[in-house]
PDB file of C-alpha atoms in Angstrom:
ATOM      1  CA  UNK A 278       0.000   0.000   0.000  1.00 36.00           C
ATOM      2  CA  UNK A 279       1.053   3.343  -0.982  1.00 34.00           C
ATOM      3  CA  UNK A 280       1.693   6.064   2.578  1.00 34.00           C
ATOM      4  CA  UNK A 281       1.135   9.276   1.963  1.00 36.00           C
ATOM      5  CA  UNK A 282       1.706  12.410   4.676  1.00 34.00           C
ATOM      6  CA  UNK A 283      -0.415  14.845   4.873  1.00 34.00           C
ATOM      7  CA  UNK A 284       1.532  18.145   5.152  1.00 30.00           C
ATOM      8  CA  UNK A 285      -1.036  19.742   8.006  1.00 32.00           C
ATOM      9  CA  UNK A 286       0.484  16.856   9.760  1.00 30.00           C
ATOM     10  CA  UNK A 287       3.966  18.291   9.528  1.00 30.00           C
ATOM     11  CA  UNK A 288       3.257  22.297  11.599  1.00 32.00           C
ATOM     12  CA  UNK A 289       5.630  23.539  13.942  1.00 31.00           C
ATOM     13  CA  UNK A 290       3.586  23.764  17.213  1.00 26.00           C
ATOM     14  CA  UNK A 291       4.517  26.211  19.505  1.00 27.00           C
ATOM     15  CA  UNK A 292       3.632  25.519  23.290  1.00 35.00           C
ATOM     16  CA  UNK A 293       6.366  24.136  24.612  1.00 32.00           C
ATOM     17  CA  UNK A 294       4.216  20.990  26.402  1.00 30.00           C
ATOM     18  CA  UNK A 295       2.791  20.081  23.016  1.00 34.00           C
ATOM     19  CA  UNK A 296       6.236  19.557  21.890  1.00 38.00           C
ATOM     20  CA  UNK A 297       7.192  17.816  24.320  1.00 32.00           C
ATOM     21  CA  UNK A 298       4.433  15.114  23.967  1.00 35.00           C
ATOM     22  CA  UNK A 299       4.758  15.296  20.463  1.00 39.00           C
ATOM     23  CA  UNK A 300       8.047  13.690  21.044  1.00 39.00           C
ATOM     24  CA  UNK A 301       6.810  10.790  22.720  1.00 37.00           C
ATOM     25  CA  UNK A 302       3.195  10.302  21.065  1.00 43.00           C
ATOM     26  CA  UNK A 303       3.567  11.853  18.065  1.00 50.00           C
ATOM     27  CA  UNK A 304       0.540   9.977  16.405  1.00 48.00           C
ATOM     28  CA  UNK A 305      -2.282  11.173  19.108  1.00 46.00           C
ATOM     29  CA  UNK A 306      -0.985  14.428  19.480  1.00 50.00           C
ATOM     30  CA  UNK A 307      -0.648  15.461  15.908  1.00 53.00           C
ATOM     31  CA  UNK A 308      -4.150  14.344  15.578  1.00 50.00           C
ATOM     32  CA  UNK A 309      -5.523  15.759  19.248  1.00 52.00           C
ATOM     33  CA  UNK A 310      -3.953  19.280  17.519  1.00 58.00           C
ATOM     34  CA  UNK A 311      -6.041  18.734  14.332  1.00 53.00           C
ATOM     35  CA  UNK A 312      -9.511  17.837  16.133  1.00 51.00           C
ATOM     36  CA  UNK A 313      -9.132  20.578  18.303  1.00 55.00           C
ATOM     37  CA  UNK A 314      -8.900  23.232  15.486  1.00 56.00           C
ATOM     38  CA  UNK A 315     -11.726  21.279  13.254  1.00 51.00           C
ATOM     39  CA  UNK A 316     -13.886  21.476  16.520  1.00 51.00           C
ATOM     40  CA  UNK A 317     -13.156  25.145  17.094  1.00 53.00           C
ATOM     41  CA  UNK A 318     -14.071  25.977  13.754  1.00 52.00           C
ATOM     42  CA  UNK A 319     -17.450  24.372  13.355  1.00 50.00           C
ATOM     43  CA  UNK A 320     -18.918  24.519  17.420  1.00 47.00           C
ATOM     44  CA  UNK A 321     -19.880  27.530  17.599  1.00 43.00           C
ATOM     45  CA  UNK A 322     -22.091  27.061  14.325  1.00 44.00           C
ATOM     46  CA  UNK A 323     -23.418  23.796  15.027  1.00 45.00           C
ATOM     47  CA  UNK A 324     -27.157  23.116  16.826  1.00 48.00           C
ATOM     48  CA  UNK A 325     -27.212  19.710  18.361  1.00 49.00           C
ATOM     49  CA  UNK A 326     -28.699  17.200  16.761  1.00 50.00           C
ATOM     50  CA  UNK A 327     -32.395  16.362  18.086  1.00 52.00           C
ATOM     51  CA  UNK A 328     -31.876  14.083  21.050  1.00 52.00           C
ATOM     52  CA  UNK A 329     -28.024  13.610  20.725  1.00 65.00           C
ATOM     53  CA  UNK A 330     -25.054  15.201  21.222  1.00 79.00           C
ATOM     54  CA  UNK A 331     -22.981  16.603  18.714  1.00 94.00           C
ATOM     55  CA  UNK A 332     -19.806  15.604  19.017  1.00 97.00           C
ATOM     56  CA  UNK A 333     -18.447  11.632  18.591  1.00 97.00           C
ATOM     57  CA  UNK A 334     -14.972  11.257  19.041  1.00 97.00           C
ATOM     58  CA  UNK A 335     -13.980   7.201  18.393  1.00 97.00           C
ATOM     59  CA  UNK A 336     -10.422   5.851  19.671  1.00 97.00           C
ATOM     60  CA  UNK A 337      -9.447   2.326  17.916  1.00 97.00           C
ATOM     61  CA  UNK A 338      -7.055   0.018  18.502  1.00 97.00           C
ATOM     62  CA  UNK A 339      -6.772  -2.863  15.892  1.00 97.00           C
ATOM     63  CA  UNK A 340      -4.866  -6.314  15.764  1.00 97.00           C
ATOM     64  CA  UNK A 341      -4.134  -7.686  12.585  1.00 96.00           C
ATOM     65  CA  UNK A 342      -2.860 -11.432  12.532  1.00 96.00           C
ATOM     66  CA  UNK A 343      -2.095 -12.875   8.848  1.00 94.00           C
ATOM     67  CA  UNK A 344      -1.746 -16.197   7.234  1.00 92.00           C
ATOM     68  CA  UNK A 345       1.571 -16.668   9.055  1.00 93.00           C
ATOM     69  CA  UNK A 346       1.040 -16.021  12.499  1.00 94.00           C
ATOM     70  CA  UNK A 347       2.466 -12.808  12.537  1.00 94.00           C
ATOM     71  CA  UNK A 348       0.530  -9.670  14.464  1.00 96.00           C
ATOM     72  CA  UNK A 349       1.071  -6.069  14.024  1.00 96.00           C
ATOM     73  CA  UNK A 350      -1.258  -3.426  15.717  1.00 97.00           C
ATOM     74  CA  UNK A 351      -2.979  -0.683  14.440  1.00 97.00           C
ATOM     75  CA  UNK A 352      -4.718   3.115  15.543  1.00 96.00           C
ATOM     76  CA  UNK A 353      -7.379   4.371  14.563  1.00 97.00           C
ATOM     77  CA  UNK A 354      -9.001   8.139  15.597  1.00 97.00           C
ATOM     78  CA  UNK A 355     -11.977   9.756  14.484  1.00 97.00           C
ATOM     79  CA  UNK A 356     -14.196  12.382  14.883  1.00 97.00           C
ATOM     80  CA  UNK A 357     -17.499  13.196  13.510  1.00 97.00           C
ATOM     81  CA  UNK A 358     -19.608  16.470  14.064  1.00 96.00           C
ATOM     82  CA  UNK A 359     -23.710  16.097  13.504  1.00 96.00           C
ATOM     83  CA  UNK A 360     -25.827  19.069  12.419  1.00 94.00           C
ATOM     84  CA  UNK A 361     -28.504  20.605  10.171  1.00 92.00           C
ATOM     85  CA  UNK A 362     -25.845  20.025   7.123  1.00 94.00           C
ATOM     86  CA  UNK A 363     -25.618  15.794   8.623  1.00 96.00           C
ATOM     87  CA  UNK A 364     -22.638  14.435   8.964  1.00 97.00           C
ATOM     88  CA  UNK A 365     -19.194  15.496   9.007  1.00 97.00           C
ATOM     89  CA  UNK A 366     -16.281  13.776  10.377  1.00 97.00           C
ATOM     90  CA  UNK A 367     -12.262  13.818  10.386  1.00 97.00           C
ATOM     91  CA  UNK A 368     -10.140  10.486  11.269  1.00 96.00           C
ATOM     92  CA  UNK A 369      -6.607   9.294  11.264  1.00 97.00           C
ATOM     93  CA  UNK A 370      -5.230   5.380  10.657  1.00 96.00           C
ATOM     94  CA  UNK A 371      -1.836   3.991  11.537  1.00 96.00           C
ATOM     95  CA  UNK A 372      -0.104   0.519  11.720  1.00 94.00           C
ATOM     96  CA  UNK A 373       2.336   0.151  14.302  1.00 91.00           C
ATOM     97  CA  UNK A 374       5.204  -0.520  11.327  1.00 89.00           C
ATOM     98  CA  UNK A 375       3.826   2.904   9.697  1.00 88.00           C
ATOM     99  CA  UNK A 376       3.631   1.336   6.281  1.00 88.00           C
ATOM    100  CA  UNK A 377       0.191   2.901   6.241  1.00 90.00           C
ATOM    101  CA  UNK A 378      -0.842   6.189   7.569  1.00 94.00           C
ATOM    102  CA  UNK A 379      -3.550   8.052   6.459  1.00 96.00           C
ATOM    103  CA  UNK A 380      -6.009  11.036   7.185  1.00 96.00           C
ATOM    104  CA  UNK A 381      -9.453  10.937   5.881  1.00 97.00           C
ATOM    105  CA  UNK A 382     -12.294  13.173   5.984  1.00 96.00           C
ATOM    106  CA  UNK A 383     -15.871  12.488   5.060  1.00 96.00           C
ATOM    107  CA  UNK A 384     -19.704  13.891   5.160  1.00 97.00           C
ATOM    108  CA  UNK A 385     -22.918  12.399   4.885  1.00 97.00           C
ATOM    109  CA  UNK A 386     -26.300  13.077   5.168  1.00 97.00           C
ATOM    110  CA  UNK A 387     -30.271  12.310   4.301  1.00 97.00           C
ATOM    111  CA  UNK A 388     -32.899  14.145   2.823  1.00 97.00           C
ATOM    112  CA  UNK A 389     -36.607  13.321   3.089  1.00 97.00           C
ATOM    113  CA  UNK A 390     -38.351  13.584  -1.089  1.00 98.00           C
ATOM    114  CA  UNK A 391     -42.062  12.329  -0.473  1.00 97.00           C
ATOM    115  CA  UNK A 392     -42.099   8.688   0.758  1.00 97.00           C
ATOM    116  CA  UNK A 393     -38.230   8.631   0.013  1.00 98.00           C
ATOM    117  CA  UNK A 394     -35.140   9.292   2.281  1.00 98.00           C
ATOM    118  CA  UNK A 395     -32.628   9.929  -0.127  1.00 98.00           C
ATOM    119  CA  UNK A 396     -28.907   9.519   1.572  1.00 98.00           C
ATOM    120  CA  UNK A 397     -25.382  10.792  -0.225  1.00 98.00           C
ATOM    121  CA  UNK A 398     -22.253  10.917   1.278  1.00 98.00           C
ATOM    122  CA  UNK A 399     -18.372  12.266   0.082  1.00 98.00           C
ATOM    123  CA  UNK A 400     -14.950  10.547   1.442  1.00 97.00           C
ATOM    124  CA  UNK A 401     -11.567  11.483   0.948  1.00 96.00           C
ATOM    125  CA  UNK A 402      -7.913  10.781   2.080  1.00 96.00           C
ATOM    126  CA  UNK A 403      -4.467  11.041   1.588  1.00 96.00           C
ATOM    127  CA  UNK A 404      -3.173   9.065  -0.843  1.00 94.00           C
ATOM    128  CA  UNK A 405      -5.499  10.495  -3.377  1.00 96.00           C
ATOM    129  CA  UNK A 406      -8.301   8.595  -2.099  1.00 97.00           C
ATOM    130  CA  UNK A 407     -11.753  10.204  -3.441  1.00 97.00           C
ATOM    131  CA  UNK A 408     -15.380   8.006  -3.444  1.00 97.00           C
ATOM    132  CA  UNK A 409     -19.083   8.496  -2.513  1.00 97.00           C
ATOM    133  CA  UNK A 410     -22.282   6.722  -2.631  1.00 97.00           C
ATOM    134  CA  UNK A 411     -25.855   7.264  -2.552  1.00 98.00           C
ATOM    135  CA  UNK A 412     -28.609   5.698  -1.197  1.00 98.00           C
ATOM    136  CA  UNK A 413     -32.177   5.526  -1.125  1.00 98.00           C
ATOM    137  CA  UNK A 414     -35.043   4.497   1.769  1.00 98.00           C
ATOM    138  CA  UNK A 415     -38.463   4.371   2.186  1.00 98.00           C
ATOM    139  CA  UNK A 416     -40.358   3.170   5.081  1.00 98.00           C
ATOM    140  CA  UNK A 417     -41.102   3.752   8.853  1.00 95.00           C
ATOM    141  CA  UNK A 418     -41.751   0.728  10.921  1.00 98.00           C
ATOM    142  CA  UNK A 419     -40.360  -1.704   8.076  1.00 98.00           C
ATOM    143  CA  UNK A 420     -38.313  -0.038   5.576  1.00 98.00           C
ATOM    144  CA  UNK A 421     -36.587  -1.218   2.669  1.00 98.00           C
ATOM    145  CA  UNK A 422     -33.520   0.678   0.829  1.00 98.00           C
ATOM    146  CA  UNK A 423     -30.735   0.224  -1.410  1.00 98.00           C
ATOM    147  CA  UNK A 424     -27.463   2.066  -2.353  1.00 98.00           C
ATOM    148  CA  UNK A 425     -24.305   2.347  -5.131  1.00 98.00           C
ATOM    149  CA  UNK A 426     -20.741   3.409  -3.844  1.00 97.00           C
ATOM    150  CA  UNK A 427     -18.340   4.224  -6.016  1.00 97.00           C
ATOM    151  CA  UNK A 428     -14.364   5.157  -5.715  1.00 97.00           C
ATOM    152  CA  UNK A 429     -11.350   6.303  -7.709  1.00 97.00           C
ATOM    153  CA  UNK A 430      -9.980   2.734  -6.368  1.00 94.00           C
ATOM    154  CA  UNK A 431      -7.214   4.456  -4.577  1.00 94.00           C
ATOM    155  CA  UNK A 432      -6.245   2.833  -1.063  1.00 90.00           C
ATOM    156  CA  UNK A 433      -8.704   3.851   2.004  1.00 91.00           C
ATOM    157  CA  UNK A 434      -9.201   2.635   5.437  1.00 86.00           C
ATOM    158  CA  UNK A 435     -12.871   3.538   6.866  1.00 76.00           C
ATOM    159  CA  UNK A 436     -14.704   2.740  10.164  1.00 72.00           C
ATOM    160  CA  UNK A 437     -16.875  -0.319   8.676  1.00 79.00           C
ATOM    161  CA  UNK A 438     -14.376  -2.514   6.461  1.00 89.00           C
ATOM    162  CA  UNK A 439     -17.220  -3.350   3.698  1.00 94.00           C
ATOM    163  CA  UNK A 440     -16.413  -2.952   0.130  1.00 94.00           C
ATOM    164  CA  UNK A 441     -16.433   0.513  -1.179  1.00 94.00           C
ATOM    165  CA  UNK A 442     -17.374  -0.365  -5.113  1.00 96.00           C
ATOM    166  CA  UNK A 443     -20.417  -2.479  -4.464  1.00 97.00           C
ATOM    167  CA  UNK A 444     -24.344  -2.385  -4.324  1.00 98.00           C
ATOM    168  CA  UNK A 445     -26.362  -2.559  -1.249  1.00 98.00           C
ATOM    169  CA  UNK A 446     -29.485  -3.800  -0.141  1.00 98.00           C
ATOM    170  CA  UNK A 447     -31.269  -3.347   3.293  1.00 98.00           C
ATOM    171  CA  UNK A 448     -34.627  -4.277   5.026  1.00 98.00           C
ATOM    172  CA  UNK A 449     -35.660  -4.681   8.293  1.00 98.00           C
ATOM    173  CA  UNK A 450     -38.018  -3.063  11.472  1.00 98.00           C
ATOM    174  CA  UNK A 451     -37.643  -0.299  13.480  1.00 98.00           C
ATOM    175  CA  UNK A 452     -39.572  -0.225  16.708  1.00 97.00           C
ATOM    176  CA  UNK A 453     -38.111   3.224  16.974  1.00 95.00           C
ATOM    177  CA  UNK A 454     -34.793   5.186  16.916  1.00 91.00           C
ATOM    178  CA  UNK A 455     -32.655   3.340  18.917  1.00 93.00           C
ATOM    179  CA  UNK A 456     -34.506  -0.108  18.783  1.00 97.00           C
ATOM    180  CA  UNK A 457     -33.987  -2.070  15.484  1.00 98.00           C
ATOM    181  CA  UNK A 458     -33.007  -4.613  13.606  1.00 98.00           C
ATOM    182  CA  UNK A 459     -32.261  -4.798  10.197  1.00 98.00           C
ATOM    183  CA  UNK A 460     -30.578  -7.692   7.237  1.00 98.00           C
ATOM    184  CA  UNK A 461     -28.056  -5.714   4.823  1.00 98.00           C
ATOM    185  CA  UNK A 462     -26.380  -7.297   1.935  1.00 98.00           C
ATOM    186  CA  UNK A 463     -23.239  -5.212   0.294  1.00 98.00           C
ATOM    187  CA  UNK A 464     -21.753  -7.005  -2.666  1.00 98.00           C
ATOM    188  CA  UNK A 465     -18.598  -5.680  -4.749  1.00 97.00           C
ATOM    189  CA  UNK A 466     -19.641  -5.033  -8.079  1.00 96.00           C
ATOM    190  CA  UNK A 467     -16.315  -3.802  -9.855  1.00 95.00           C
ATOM    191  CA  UNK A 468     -12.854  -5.198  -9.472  1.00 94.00           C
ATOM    192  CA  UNK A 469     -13.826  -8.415  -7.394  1.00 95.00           C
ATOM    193  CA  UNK A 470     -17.920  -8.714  -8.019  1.00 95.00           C
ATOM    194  CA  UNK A 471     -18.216 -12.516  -6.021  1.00 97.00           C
ATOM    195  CA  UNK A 472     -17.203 -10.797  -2.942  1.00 97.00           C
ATOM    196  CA  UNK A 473     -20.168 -10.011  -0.470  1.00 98.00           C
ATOM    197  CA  UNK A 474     -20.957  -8.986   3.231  1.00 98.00           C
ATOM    198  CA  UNK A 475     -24.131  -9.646   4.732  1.00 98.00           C
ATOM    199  CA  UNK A 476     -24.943  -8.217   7.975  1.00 98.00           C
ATOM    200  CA  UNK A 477     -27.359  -9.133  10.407  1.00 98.00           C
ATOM    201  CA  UNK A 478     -27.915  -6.252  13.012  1.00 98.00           C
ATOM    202  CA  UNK A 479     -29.761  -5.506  16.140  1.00 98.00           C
ATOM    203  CA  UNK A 480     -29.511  -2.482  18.266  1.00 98.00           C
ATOM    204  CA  UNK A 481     -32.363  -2.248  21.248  1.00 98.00           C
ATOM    205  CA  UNK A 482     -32.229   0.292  24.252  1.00 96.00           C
ATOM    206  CA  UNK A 483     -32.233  -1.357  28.049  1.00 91.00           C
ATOM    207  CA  UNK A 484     -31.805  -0.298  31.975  1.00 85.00           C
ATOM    208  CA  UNK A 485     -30.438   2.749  33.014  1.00 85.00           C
ATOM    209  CA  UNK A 486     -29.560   4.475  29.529  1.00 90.00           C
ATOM    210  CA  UNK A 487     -27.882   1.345  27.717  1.00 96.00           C
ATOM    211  CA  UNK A 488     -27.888   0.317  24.725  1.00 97.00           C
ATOM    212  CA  UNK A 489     -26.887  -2.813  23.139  1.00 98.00           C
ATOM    213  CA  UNK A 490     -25.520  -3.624  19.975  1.00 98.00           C
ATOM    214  CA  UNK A 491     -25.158  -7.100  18.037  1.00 98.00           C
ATOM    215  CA  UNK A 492     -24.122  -7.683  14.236  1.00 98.00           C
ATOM    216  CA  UNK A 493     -23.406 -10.751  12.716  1.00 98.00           C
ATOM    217  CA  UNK A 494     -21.153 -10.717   9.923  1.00 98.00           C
ATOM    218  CA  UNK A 495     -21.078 -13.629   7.011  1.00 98.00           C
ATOM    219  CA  UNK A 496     -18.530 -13.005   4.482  1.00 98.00           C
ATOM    220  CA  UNK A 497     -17.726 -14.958   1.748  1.00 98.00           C
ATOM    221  CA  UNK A 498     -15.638 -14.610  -2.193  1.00 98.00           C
ATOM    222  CA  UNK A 499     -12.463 -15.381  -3.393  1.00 96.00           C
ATOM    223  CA  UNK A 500      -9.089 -14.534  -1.408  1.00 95.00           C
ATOM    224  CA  UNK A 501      -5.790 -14.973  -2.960  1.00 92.00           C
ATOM    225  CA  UNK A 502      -7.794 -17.361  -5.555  1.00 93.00           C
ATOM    226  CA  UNK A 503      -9.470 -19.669  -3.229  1.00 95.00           C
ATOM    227  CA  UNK A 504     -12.943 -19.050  -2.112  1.00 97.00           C
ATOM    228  CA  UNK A 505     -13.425 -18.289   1.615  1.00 97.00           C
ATOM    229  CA  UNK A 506     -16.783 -17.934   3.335  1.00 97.00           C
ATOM    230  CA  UNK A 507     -16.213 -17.169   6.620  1.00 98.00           C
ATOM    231  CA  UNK A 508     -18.583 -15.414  10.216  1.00 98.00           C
ATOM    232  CA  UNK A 509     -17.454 -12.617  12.336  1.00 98.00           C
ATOM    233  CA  UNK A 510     -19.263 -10.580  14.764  1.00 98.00           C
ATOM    234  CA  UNK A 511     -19.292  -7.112  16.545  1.00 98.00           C
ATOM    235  CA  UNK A 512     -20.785  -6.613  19.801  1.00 98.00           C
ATOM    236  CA  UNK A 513     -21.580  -3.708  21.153  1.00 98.00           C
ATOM    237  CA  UNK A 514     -22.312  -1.258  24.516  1.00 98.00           C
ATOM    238  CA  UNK A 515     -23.164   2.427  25.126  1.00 97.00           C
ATOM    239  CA  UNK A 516     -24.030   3.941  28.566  1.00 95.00           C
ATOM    240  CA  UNK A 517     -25.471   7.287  28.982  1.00 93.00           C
ATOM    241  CA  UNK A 518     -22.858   9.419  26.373  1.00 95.00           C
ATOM    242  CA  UNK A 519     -19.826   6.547  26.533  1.00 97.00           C
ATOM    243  CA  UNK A 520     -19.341   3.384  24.075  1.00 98.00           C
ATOM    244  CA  UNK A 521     -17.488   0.121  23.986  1.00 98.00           C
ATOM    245  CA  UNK A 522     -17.333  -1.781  20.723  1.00 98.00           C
ATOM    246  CA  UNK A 523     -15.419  -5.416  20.015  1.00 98.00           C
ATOM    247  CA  UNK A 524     -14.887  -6.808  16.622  1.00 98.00           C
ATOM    248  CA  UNK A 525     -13.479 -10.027  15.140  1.00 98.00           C
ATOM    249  CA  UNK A 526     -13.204  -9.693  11.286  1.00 97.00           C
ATOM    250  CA  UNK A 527     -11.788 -12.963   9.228  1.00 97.00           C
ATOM    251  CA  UNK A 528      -9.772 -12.366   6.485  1.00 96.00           C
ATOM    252  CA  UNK A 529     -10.523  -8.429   6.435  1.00 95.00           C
ATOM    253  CA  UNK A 530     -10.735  -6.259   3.510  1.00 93.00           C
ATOM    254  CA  UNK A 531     -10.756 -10.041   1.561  1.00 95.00           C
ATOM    255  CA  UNK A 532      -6.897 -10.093   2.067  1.00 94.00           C
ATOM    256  CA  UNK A 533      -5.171 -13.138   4.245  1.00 95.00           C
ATOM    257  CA  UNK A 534      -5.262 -11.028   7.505  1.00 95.00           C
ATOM    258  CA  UNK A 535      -7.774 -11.687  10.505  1.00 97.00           C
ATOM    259  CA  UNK A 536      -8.601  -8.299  12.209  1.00 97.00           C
ATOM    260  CA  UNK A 537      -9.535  -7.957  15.760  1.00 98.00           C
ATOM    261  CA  UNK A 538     -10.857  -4.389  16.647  1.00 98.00           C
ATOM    262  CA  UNK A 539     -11.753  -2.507  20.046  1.00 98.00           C
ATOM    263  CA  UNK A 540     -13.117   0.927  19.772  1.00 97.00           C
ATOM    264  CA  UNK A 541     -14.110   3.234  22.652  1.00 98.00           C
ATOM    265  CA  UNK A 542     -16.159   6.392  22.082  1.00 98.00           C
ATOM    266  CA  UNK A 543     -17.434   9.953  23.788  1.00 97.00           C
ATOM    267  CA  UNK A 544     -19.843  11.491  22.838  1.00 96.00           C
ATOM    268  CA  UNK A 545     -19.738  15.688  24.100  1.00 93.00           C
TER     269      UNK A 545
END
């Protein structure tokens, strides 16, 4: 994979305690720098979403075992700012061996049209990543939708591992906002079109402001010419404005590598 810096990554900082901790966790502080001047610049115009929060900021750490036996670890950070223009967000990926840093930045959002929800969303990164996708929904209780994505095929890391070139189909039954469960099917219909996700998800509210989160992953198409179908999971657990997530993805991004991935995030 090709790295590519990001120059903003490379300013002279000037408080003396910054530098210092640059020098010993360059990676989070760069970043910490970054957020803080993306949140300065868009919290003063932001409303909160209805019900929510606006602010999600996601810390990852990732373990990545291949065909081998070897592991390397890897960092993820992200933040993403909800408002009347959706949703906007700013992360950062590393492997421990830093043969594959990049910064990505992204916005998505949904517009009701009659009976229709119509979604779109933008990504970029270093690297001269560029893609989007758009999506459409209709439905309340049980709703149906379906979605295109497509990329310049230039190297990205995102926050859900599906393929980025593909088709998707969704159904299922929402009780209400946080209480759902739903069967999505994403299938790559470019470079590698036998290769398909289906997920099987449930999110439902319970005691004391917590929410629960299960999906069921079944993967299956053709790795390094032999066909692989293959289950992996995510788990999930918010309380009140914190969140815990755990998941085990088999042969990830249909390469030889098994990815195990724990995420914990604030929401302000």
């Amino acid at each position: 994979m090709i790295t590519h810096q990001n120059p903003w990554f490379q300013m002279n900082l000037i408080d003396h305690t910054v530098k210092v901790a640059q020098q010993r966790a360059p990676i989070i502080t760069t970043l910490l720098s970054i957020l803080m001047m993306f949140t300065s610049t868009v919290s003063l115009s932001q409303d909160k979403p209805e019900g929510g929060t606006p602010f999600k900021l996601s810390a990852g750490l990732y373990s990545m075992k291949d065909a081998l036996g070897r592991t390397q670890m890897a960092q993820d950070l992200n933040l993403r700012v909800s408002s009347t223009v959706g949703n906007t967000w700013i992360g950062y990926f590393e492997t421990q061996s830093k043969d594959l840093q990049q910064t990505r930045i992204g916005w998505d959002n949904a517009f009701k049209v009659g009976a229709l929800r119509i979604q779109p969303s933008l990504q970029s990164a270093t690297g001269g990543f560029f893609g989007g996708s758009l999506g459409v929904e209709t439905g309340e209780a049980l709703f149906v939708g379906a979605a295109l994505g497509r990329t310049n095929l230039k190297n990205y890391v995102n926050l859900n591992f599906d393929p980025n070139d593909s088709w998707t189909f969704t159904t299922g039954y929402r009780w209400n906002a946080q209480h759902t469960v739903s069967l999505q099917v994403v299938r790559d219909n470019r470079e590698n079109p036998d290769q398909q996700h289906i997920h099987l998800t449930y999110r439902t509210p319970f005691a004391d402001n917590k929410r629960l989160l299960i999906d069921l992953l079944v993967k299956s198409g053709t790795v390094e010419n032999e066909h692989i179908k293959k289950i992996g999971l995510m788990t999930g657990l918010d309380w009140g404005d914190l969140g815990l997530r755990f998941a085990y993805d088999p042969k990830v991004n249909f390469t030889s590598t098994d990815m195990k991935r724990f995420i914990f995030s604030y929401r302000y």
